[in-house]
Amino acid sequence: MHIAEGMLPAPYAIGYWIGAATFVAAGAKSLAKKSREIPMMKQLTGVMTAGIFLVSLLPIPVPMTGTCSHPGGTPLGAILLGPAITALMSIIALLFQALFFSHGGLTTLGANTLTMGVFGGWIGWALFWGLRRLKFTLFWSGFVAGMIGDIAIYVGTSTQLALAIHGTHPFGEVFLAIFTVFIPTQWPLAILEGIFTGLVLKYIAEHRPDILILLHVLPSSASRAELSERGMTR
Amino acid sequence: MKKGVWKWLLLLLFLGVIAYLGVHAPSMPGADTHVNAVAEKYAAEVGAGERPPLINTDKGDLLLFMFAVGGAVAGFVIGYTWRDLFGRTKHSGKTSN
């Protein structure tokens, strides 16, 4: 979900922009720092940004509800490149979507960056690492992170909209009115995003484990032989 | 069942869903449309509401031009860094992992 142009009253639009700018600045700083450590970091960030742009624009039909919606892609981005950089990737992807497809808007860019890049990214990242510490496999950690991260984006959007436009109505009433419209279409896509996130991580682990080691998703002690023993390489 | 058969079954399932959606021609609007319809009611009460884009790039072939240039630039950049990003093939000499 991208909040459309003009949907937010000016004070909220500005407030969300300031909030997003803080995270984006932190993302730029994190990217500069990681680029010194990992030579391919900027290229990987570019490819991931293109991925987020594509995935969060792709309307997937949900026959049960007769509507379309799209995944977020940011939980995967946060797992691979870090949650701070995800805010930076999100604002770039969302800016192009707003300019070229009128998907979202410039006044609502801050709000949309906060939901996709911060809510989806940080929650997905935290869940992934929480489950990894509990010894969940790469696929299942990615699955839960992708699924819950996707839903978190829509909880974030509903909260932002309800805070900004509830007026004289109770906040909870507006939040529920918006969130209950999202859920029937979004839960199947959240499961799909979970499967996608888990499979992508598994695929990279099998084919390019060096990338996951480089990005600290897998421990540096994980040699190719160890990965092979765990069934993570061919 | 052979492993490869699943790929064809998935392809058939995908085509079947596309055919079903095509024949029954449901409008399939974005969920955003429904959400905006609900949110618009509340937004109007606080003086907000959906507006046309501030910068409208949908003018003639402008978008086509921008996508062609953007695609070419992105293609060259990704091509230049392809082996570092996606690894080397067996035929390209040295392997990276």
GROMACS .gro file of C-alpha atoms in nm:
model
  331
    1MET     CA    1   0.000   0.000   0.000
    2HIS     CA    2   0.127   0.342  -0.092
    3ILE     CA    3  -0.055   0.636   0.066
    4ALA     CA    4  -0.175   0.846  -0.226
    5GLU     CA    5  -0.076   1.207  -0.292
    6GLY     CA    6  -0.267   1.452  -0.073
    7MET     CA    7  -0.413   1.196   0.168
    8LEU     CA    8  -0.222   1.333   0.467
    9PRO     CA    9  -0.279   1.673   0.627
   10ALA     CA   10   0.034   1.892   0.595
   11PRO     CA   11   0.157   1.868   0.960
   12TYR     CA   12   0.150   1.488   0.946
   13ALA     CA   13   0.306   1.472   0.600
   14ILE     CA   14   0.591   1.696   0.723
   15GLY     CA   15   0.626   1.498   1.048
   16TYR     CA   16   0.651   1.168   0.862
   17TRP     CA   17   0.901   1.324   0.620
   18ILE     CA   18   1.122   1.433   0.912
   19GLY     CA   19   1.098   1.086   1.066
   20ALA     CA   20   1.185   0.918   0.737
   21ALA     CA   21   1.472   1.161   0.668
   22THR     CA   22   1.632   1.060   0.999
   23PHE     CA   23   1.630   0.692   0.904
   24VAL     CA   24   1.742   0.765   0.547
   25ALA     CA   25   2.037   0.970   0.678
   26ALA     CA   26   2.129   0.681   0.908
   27GLY     CA   27   2.103   0.450   0.606
   28ALA     CA   28   2.335   0.667   0.396
   29LYS     CA   29   2.588   0.671   0.682
   30SER     CA   30   2.562   0.294   0.721
   31LEU     CA   31   2.610   0.244   0.345
   32ALA     CA   32   2.921   0.464   0.343
   33LYS     CA   33   3.064   0.269   0.639
   34LYS     CA   34   2.984  -0.074   0.493
   35SER     CA   35   3.119   0.028   0.150
   36ARG     CA   36   3.462   0.076   0.307
   37GLU     CA   37   3.441  -0.278   0.444
   38ILE     CA   38   3.265  -0.452   0.152
   39PRO     CA   39   3.375  -0.333  -0.196
   40MET     CA   40   3.057  -0.451  -0.374
   41MET     CA   41   2.819  -0.294  -0.121
   42LYS     CA   42   2.699  -0.009  -0.344
   43GLN     CA   43   2.635  -0.241  -0.638
   44LEU     CA   44   2.448  -0.487  -0.417
   45THR     CA   45   2.244  -0.200  -0.272
   46GLY     CA   46   2.160  -0.087  -0.627
   47VAL     CA   47   2.045  -0.434  -0.730
   48MET     CA   48   1.840  -0.473  -0.410
   49THR     CA   49   1.681  -0.130  -0.461
   50ALA     CA   50   1.579  -0.237  -0.812
   51GLY     CA   51   1.434  -0.556  -0.657
   52ILE     CA   52   1.233  -0.358  -0.400
   53PHE     CA   53   1.115  -0.122  -0.675
   54LEU     CA   54   0.990  -0.416  -0.882
   55VAL     CA   55   0.840  -0.625  -0.602
   56SER     CA   56   0.656  -0.335  -0.436
   57LEU     CA   57   0.507  -0.230  -0.768
   58LEU     CA   58   0.399  -0.573  -0.887
   59PRO     CA   59   0.020  -0.608  -0.859
   60ILE     CA   60  -0.054  -0.970  -0.772
   61PRO     CA   61  -0.419  -1.073  -0.811
   62VAL     CA   62  -0.586  -1.241  -0.515
   63PRO     CA   63  -0.879  -1.432  -0.672
   64MET     CA   64  -1.052  -1.486  -0.334
   65THR     CA   65  -1.108  -1.113  -0.288
   66GLY     CA   66  -1.106  -0.998  -0.651
   67THR     CA   67  -0.839  -0.740  -0.577
   68CYS     CA   68  -0.466  -0.697  -0.633
   69SER     CA   69  -0.190  -0.600  -0.397
   70HIS     CA   70   0.186  -0.627  -0.379
   71PRO     CA   71   0.456  -0.755  -0.144
   72GLY     CA   72   0.704  -0.515   0.020
   73GLY     CA   73   1.045  -0.673  -0.040
   74THR     CA   74   1.200  -0.473   0.243
   75PRO     CA   75   1.227  -0.757   0.499
   76LEU     CA   76   1.460  -0.937   0.256
   77GLY     CA   77   1.653  -0.616   0.191
   78ALA     CA   78   1.699  -0.561   0.563
   79ILE     CA   79   1.818  -0.918   0.621
   80LEU     CA   80   2.074  -0.896   0.343
   81LEU     CA   81   2.202  -0.539   0.365
   82GLY     CA   82   2.091  -0.423   0.709
   83PRO     CA   83   1.781  -0.240   0.831
   84ALA     CA   84   1.937   0.107   0.817
   85ILE     CA   85   2.018   0.082   0.445
   86THR     CA   86   1.664  -0.047   0.379
   87ALA     CA   87   1.519   0.298   0.454
   88LEU     CA   88   1.755   0.448   0.194
   89MET     CA   89   1.664   0.182  -0.064
   90SER     CA   90   1.293   0.233   0.007
   91ILE     CA   91   1.294   0.609  -0.044
   92ILE     CA   92   1.469   0.572  -0.381
   93ALA     CA   93   1.230   0.297  -0.498
   94LEU     CA   94   0.925   0.492  -0.374
   95LEU     CA   95   1.045   0.817  -0.532
   96PHE     CA   96   1.064   0.654  -0.875
   97GLN     CA   97   0.725   0.491  -0.825
   98ALA     CA   98   0.571   0.826  -0.728
   99LEU     CA   99   0.730   1.010  -1.021
  100PHE     CA  100   0.675   0.753  -1.296
  101PHE     CA  101   0.363   0.562  -1.190
  102SER     CA  102   0.176   0.801  -0.957
  103HIS     CA  103   0.199   0.514  -0.710
  104GLY     CA  104   0.218   0.696  -0.379
  105GLY     CA  105   0.309   1.062  -0.387
  106LEU     CA  106   0.576   1.317  -0.307
  107THR     CA  107   0.395   1.461  -0.003
  108THR     CA  108   0.338   1.109   0.127
  109LEU     CA  109   0.688   0.982   0.041
  110GLY     CA  110   0.805   1.023   0.400
  111ALA     CA  111   0.511   0.825   0.537
  112ASN     CA  112   0.551   0.549   0.277
  113THR     CA  113   0.926   0.527   0.344
  114LEU     CA  114   0.860   0.489   0.716
  115THR     CA  115   0.616   0.202   0.664
  116MET     CA  116   0.804   0.012   0.395
  117GLY     CA  117   1.161   0.084   0.490
  118VAL     CA  118   1.139   0.119   0.867
  119PHE     CA  119   0.838  -0.088   0.981
  120GLY     CA  120   0.888  -0.366   0.727
  121GLY     CA  121   1.266  -0.355   0.734
  122TRP     CA  122   1.336  -0.338   1.106
  123ILE     CA  123   1.062  -0.583   1.208
  124GLY     CA  124   1.167  -0.834   0.941
  125TRP     CA  125   1.533  -0.797   1.041
  126ALA     CA  126   1.461  -0.835   1.415
  127LEU     CA  127   1.246  -1.142   1.358
  128PHE     CA  128   1.504  -1.303   1.130
  129TRP     CA  129   1.788  -1.263   1.379
  130GLY     CA  130   1.567  -1.358   1.674
  131LEU     CA  131   1.476  -1.684   1.502
  132ARG     CA  132   1.833  -1.749   1.390
  133ARG     CA  133   1.943  -1.725   1.754
  134LEU     CA  134   1.675  -1.982   1.834
  135LYS     CA  135   1.845  -2.208   1.574
  136PHE     CA  136   1.572  -2.184   1.311
  137THR     CA  137   1.692  -2.265   0.959
  138LEU     CA  138   1.765  -1.992   0.708
  139PHE     CA  139   1.442  -2.068   0.517
  140TRP     CA  140   1.209  -2.061   0.817
  141SER     CA  141   1.371  -1.753   0.969
  142GLY     CA  142   1.332  -1.579   0.633
  143PHE     CA  143   0.975  -1.707   0.593
  144VAL     CA  144   0.856  -1.566   0.927
  145ALA     CA  145   1.051  -1.241   0.878
  146GLY     CA  146   0.904  -1.191   0.529
  147MET     CA  147   0.548  -1.278   0.631
  148ILE     CA  148   0.530  -1.073   0.952
  149GLY     CA  149   0.739  -0.793   0.798
  150ASP     CA  150   0.481  -0.768   0.518
  151ILE     CA  151   0.192  -0.745   0.763
  152ALA     CA  152   0.390  -0.491   0.969
  153ILE     CA  153   0.401  -0.260   0.666
  154TYR     CA  154   0.020  -0.259   0.656
  155VAL     CA  155  -0.013  -0.215   1.032
  156GLY     CA  156   0.222   0.084   0.989
  157THR     CA  157   0.021   0.233   0.702
  158SER     CA  158  -0.307   0.191   0.891
  159THR     CA  159  -0.155   0.354   1.200
  160GLN     CA  160  -0.013   0.647   1.004
  161LEU     CA  161  -0.338   0.709   0.818
  162ALA     CA  162  -0.553   0.670   1.131
  163LEU     CA  163  -0.330   0.909   1.330
  164ALA     CA  164  -0.344   1.170   1.053
  165ILE     CA  165  -0.710   1.159   0.948
  166HIS     CA  166  -0.909   1.030   1.245
  167GLY     CA  167  -1.024   1.386   1.331
  168THR     CA  168  -1.311   1.365   1.578
  169HIS     CA  169  -1.343   0.988   1.542
  170PRO     CA  170  -1.166   0.756   1.783
  171PHE     CA  171  -0.824   0.645   1.655
  172GLY     CA  172  -0.911   0.276   1.699
  173GLU     CA  173  -1.224   0.307   1.485
  174VAL     CA  174  -1.035   0.455   1.189
  175PHE     CA  175  -0.742   0.215   1.231
  176LEU     CA  176  -0.972  -0.087   1.224
  177ALA     CA  177  -1.174   0.050   0.931
  178ILE     CA  178  -0.856   0.077   0.723
  179PHE     CA  179  -0.677  -0.236   0.845
  180THR     CA  180  -0.977  -0.463   0.793
  181VAL     CA  181  -0.987  -0.359   0.426
  182PHE     CA  182  -0.620  -0.452   0.386
  183ILE     CA  183  -0.616  -0.789   0.555
  184PRO     CA  184  -0.830  -1.012   0.323
  185THR     CA  185  -0.604  -0.926   0.026
  186GLN     CA  186  -0.280  -0.897   0.215
  187TRP     CA  187  -0.259  -1.215   0.420
  188PRO     CA  188  -0.217  -1.448   0.119
  189LEU     CA  189   0.049  -1.212  -0.016
  190ALA     CA  190   0.220  -1.204   0.323
  191ILE     CA  191   0.252  -1.584   0.307
  192LEU     CA  192   0.382  -1.550  -0.049
  193GLU     CA  193   0.637  -1.290   0.063
  194GLY     CA  194   0.743  -1.524   0.345
  195ILE     CA  195   0.801  -1.810   0.100
  196PHE     CA  196   0.981  -1.574  -0.142
  197THR     CA  197   1.209  -1.438   0.131
  198GLY     CA  198   1.293  -1.786   0.263
  199LEU     CA  199   1.356  -1.927  -0.085
  200VAL     CA  200   1.579  -1.638  -0.193
  201LEU     CA  201   1.794  -1.677   0.120
  202LYS     CA  202   1.812  -2.053   0.068
  203TYR     CA  203   1.899  -2.006  -0.299
  204ILE     CA  204   2.181  -1.761  -0.225
  205ALA     CA  205   2.312  -1.991   0.049
  206GLU     CA  206   2.320  -2.279  -0.197
  207HIS     CA  207   2.468  -2.094  -0.494
  208ARG     CA  208   2.664  -1.797  -0.355
  209PRO     CA  209   2.725  -1.860   0.017
  210ASP     CA  210   3.019  -1.619  -0.007
  211ILE     CA  211   2.772  -1.331  -0.046
  212LEU     CA  212   2.589  -1.426   0.275
  213ILE     CA  213   2.922  -1.458   0.458
  214LEU     CA  214   3.037  -1.124   0.316
  215LEU     CA  215   2.716  -0.958   0.434
  216HIS     CA  216   2.744  -1.127   0.776
  217VAL     CA  217   2.415  -1.315   0.728
  218LEU     CA  218   2.613  -1.634   0.777
  219PRO     CA  219   2.906  -1.648   1.020
  220SER     CA  220   3.249  -1.599   0.865
  221SER     CA  221   3.350  -1.931   1.022
  222ALA     CA  222   3.102  -2.103   0.793
  223SER     CA  223   3.338  -2.251   0.537
  224ARG     CA  224   3.212  -2.408   0.218
  225ALA     CA  225   3.264  -2.754   0.367
  226GLU     CA  226   3.051  -2.667   0.670
  227LEU     CA  227   2.782  -2.518   0.449
  228SER     CA  228   2.787  -2.833   0.242
  229GLU     CA  229   2.746  -3.046   0.552
  230ARG     CA  230   2.443  -2.841   0.648
  231GLY     CA  231   2.301  -2.904   0.302
  232MET     CA  232   2.343  -2.539   0.203
  233THR     CA  233   2.551  -2.596  -0.105
  234ARG     CA  234   2.518  -2.831  -0.396
  235MET     CA  235   0.707  -3.838  -0.994
  236LYS     CA  236   1.000  -3.687  -1.179
  237LYS     CA  237   1.132  -3.359  -1.039
  238GLY     CA  238   1.089  -3.176  -1.370
  239VAL     CA  239   0.717  -3.255  -1.387
  240TRP     CA  240   0.645  -3.016  -1.100
  241LYS     CA  241   0.774  -2.725  -1.307
  242TRP     CA  242   0.527  -2.805  -1.584
  243LEU     CA  243   0.242  -2.852  -1.336
  244LEU     CA  244   0.321  -2.514  -1.179
  245LEU     CA  245   0.332  -2.355  -1.524
  246LEU     CA  246  -0.005  -2.513  -1.610
  247LEU     CA  247  -0.152  -2.393  -1.279
  248PHE     CA  248  -0.023  -2.043  -1.344
  249LEU     CA  249  -0.165  -2.041  -1.698
  250GLY     CA  250  -0.493  -2.183  -1.565
  251VAL     CA  251  -0.527  -1.900  -1.313
  252ILE     CA  252  -0.446  -1.642  -1.582
  253ALA     CA  253  -0.702  -1.801  -1.819
  254TYR     CA  254  -0.966  -1.810  -1.543
  255LEU     CA  255  -0.908  -1.444  -1.460
  256GLY     CA  256  -0.913  -1.356  -1.832
  257VAL     CA  257  -1.237  -1.541  -1.909
  258HIS     CA  258  -1.430  -1.423  -1.604
  259ALA     CA  259  -1.289  -1.071  -1.653
  260PRO     CA  260  -1.308  -0.948  -1.296
  261SER     CA  261  -1.197  -0.587  -1.263
  262MET     CA  262  -0.925  -0.678  -1.006
  263PRO     CA  263  -0.870  -0.328  -0.868
  264GLY     CA  264  -0.578  -0.265  -0.635
  265ALA     CA  265  -0.651  -0.302  -0.264
  266ASP     CA  266  -0.538   0.062  -0.244
  267THR     CA  267  -0.857   0.162  -0.426
  268HIS     CA  268  -1.074   0.009  -0.154
  269VAL     CA  269  -0.858   0.151   0.125
  270ASN     CA  270  -0.860   0.497  -0.031
  271ALA     CA  271  -1.240   0.481  -0.058
  272VAL     CA  272  -1.259   0.420   0.318
  273ALA     CA  273  -0.981   0.664   0.411
  274GLU     CA  274  -1.113   0.937   0.179
  275LYS     CA  275  -1.425   0.973   0.396
  276TYR     CA  276  -1.218   1.048   0.708
  277ALA     CA  277  -0.957   1.251   0.517
  278ALA     CA  278  -1.222   1.484   0.376
  279GLU     CA  279  -1.332   1.570   0.731
  280VAL     CA  280  -0.981   1.699   0.814
  281GLY     CA  281  -0.937   1.883   0.484
  282ALA     CA  282  -0.720   1.621   0.311
  283GLY     CA  283  -0.791   1.385   0.021
  284GLU     CA  284  -0.639   1.225  -0.285
  285ARG     CA  285  -0.495   1.478  -0.528
  286PRO     CA  286  -0.331   1.457  -0.871
  287PRO     CA  287   0.048   1.403  -0.865
  288LEU     CA  288   0.256   1.715  -0.792
  289ILE     CA  289   0.491   1.630  -1.081
  290ASN     CA  290   0.305   1.460  -1.365
  291THR     CA  291   0.549   1.271  -1.588
  292ASP     CA  292   0.275   1.102  -1.791
  293LYS     CA  293   0.313   1.335  -2.088
  294GLY     CA  294   0.337   1.188  -2.436
  295ASP     CA  295   0.650   0.977  -2.480
  296LEU     CA  296   0.834   1.132  -2.184
  297LEU     CA  297   0.799   0.818  -1.971
  298LEU     CA  298   0.908   0.598  -2.262
  299PHE     CA  299   1.218   0.814  -2.307
  300MET     CA  300   1.306   0.806  -1.936
  301PHE     CA  301   1.261   0.429  -1.912
  302ALA     CA  302   1.465   0.367  -2.226
  303VAL     CA  303   1.753   0.583  -2.097
  304GLY     CA  304   1.722   0.443  -1.741
  305GLY     CA  305   1.713   0.085  -1.871
  306ALA     CA  306   2.020   0.139  -2.087
  307VAL     CA  307   2.221   0.300  -1.806
  308ALA     CA  308   2.116   0.031  -1.554
  309GLY     CA  309   2.194  -0.240  -1.810
  310PHE     CA  310   2.547  -0.109  -1.867
  311VAL     CA  311   2.613  -0.073  -1.494
  312ILE     CA  312   2.485  -0.423  -1.412
  313GLY     CA  313   2.671  -0.568  -1.712
  314TYR     CA  314   2.994  -0.404  -1.595
  315THR     CA  315   2.962  -0.556  -1.247
  316TRP     CA  316   2.783  -0.878  -1.350
  317ARG     CA  317   3.057  -1.126  -1.254
  318ASP     CA  318   3.111  -0.966  -0.915
  319LEU     CA  319   2.741  -0.965  -0.841
  320PHE     CA  320   2.631  -1.299  -0.980
  321GLY     CA  321   2.953  -1.500  -1.001
  322ARG     CA  322   3.148  -1.648  -1.288
  323THR     CA  323   3.040  -1.934  -1.511
  324LYS     CA  324   3.254  -2.245  -1.555
  325HIS     CA  325   3.348  -2.122  -1.902
  326SER     CA  326   3.471  -1.781  -1.787
  327GLY     CA  327   3.794  -1.915  -1.642
  328LYS     CA  328   3.856  -1.850  -1.274
  329THR     CA  329   3.568  -1.928  -1.036
  330SER     CA  330   3.485  -1.682  -0.762
  331ASN     CA  331   3.366  -1.929  -0.496
   0.00000   0.00000   0.00000
